[in-house]
Amino acid sequence: MLFLDCTCQYYCRLASCLRRRRYCIVYGTSLFRPQVCVSLFNSRCFRSTKRFSVLEGSKKWTERRVCAVSLKSAASSDVIKSNWCLYVSAFLFTVACLLPPVCAYFDPNTSSELTLQTLLDKYTSHYTIIGLQVLFSTVHSGFASLRPLATKFLGERLYRLGFAGCSLPLAVVMIGYFVAHRYDGIILWHSHVFPGIHELVWLLSFVSFYFLYPGTFRLLEIAAIQKPELHLFEKGIIRVTRHPQLWGQIIWCMGHMLWLGSSFSIVTSLCLVSYHFFGAWHGDQRLEMKYGEKWRKFKEQTSVLPFVAVFNGKQKLAVSEFLNPAYLIVTIFTFCLYILHPNIIQLFGHFG
């Protein structure tokens, strides 16, 4: 059965290849060497090698290039497409873990006597923030995974209150620790001395909040005043990307890394972006399990990368959708945060 299945897929892909005018001509005097690979993970690949033909009445060999027919399991291709956020997440987290010893090696204050003790003394905060991020990620995504089971026993409102009660304190601890140790490690650049950098960082932070808080459309649900529900909607910022929090976090991290320039800020940013890429993958998996075909249709009409669905004609931006009271709330909140920023720095100045 496996052989028949492979053969059917081979001729289907071959027919597709011929329809694209990529002809595979088989000569009677040609040497055709097919290469077949069947793996244990249902990833089948047929690749036709080059055919070497012998011209009649001559000893000259000629090389004829033919189309390479590659058959991979559709499931394998879909896995790669749907899991790319997970791969990016793992890569960024690995870089974050490896960055402290690299910085310690190039740090002029530690490079001459680089030992494990020296690394731990000066770069403990780097691994502490990584540990805090792992703890927060475990709690946040763990509770999200348990939502279908937990809501059966606790109900939607009680689940949301418990979810917020566990996640928010950890988030506050992470913010406080970041503020207190933001200049730890080695300073890689001093961009704040250049004119206009302050305004650029402020603009990046301002824009990032429009992506970070799309949930302001449902403030009553966030506060658990109304019964929380999972929504599939295509309007406003969701037309740009179905994971606005991911890109809002990237924009926020870009601004703060640009301003601070410390290895600690880079490690923190890598961890935050890594988790948001994981969250994008994890969220897609959970929604597909819950909504099935409805989610797959929504997924087809949206994109993870910003503006891809718009450029492909699947979405059209409407200015009226951005004229929403929720965006006014985000704007007021952002300005208040900017005004109170010195007080926040002072409050968490000696945290950790």
PDB file of C-alpha atoms in Angstrom, residues 7 49 58 61 76 162 167 172 194 257 276 329:
ATOM      1  CA  THR A   7       3.481   5.855  -6.952  1.00  0.00           C
ATOM      2  CA  THR A  49      18.575  12.700 -11.191  1.00  0.00           C
ATOM      3  CA  SER A  58      28.931   8.972 -31.517  1.00  0.00           C
ATOM      4  CA  TRP A  61      28.033  11.915 -23.860  1.00  0.00           C
ATOM      5  CA  SER A  76       5.287  17.481   6.579  1.00  0.00           C
ATOM      6  CA  GLY A 162      -7.477  32.832  38.645  1.00  0.00           C
ATOM      7  CA  SER A 167      -0.010  35.852  35.715  1.00  0.00           C
ATOM      8  CA  VAL A 172       4.932  42.890  37.835  1.00  0.00           C
ATOM      9  CA  PHE A 194      22.268  61.252  19.362  1.00  0.00           C
ATOM     10  CA  MET A 257      17.194  47.996  23.264  1.00  0.00           C
ATOM     11  CA  HIS A 276       5.530  35.766  22.095  1.00  0.00           C
ATOM     12  CA  ILE A 329      -8.215  54.283  25.859  1.00  0.00           C
TER      13      ILE A 329
END
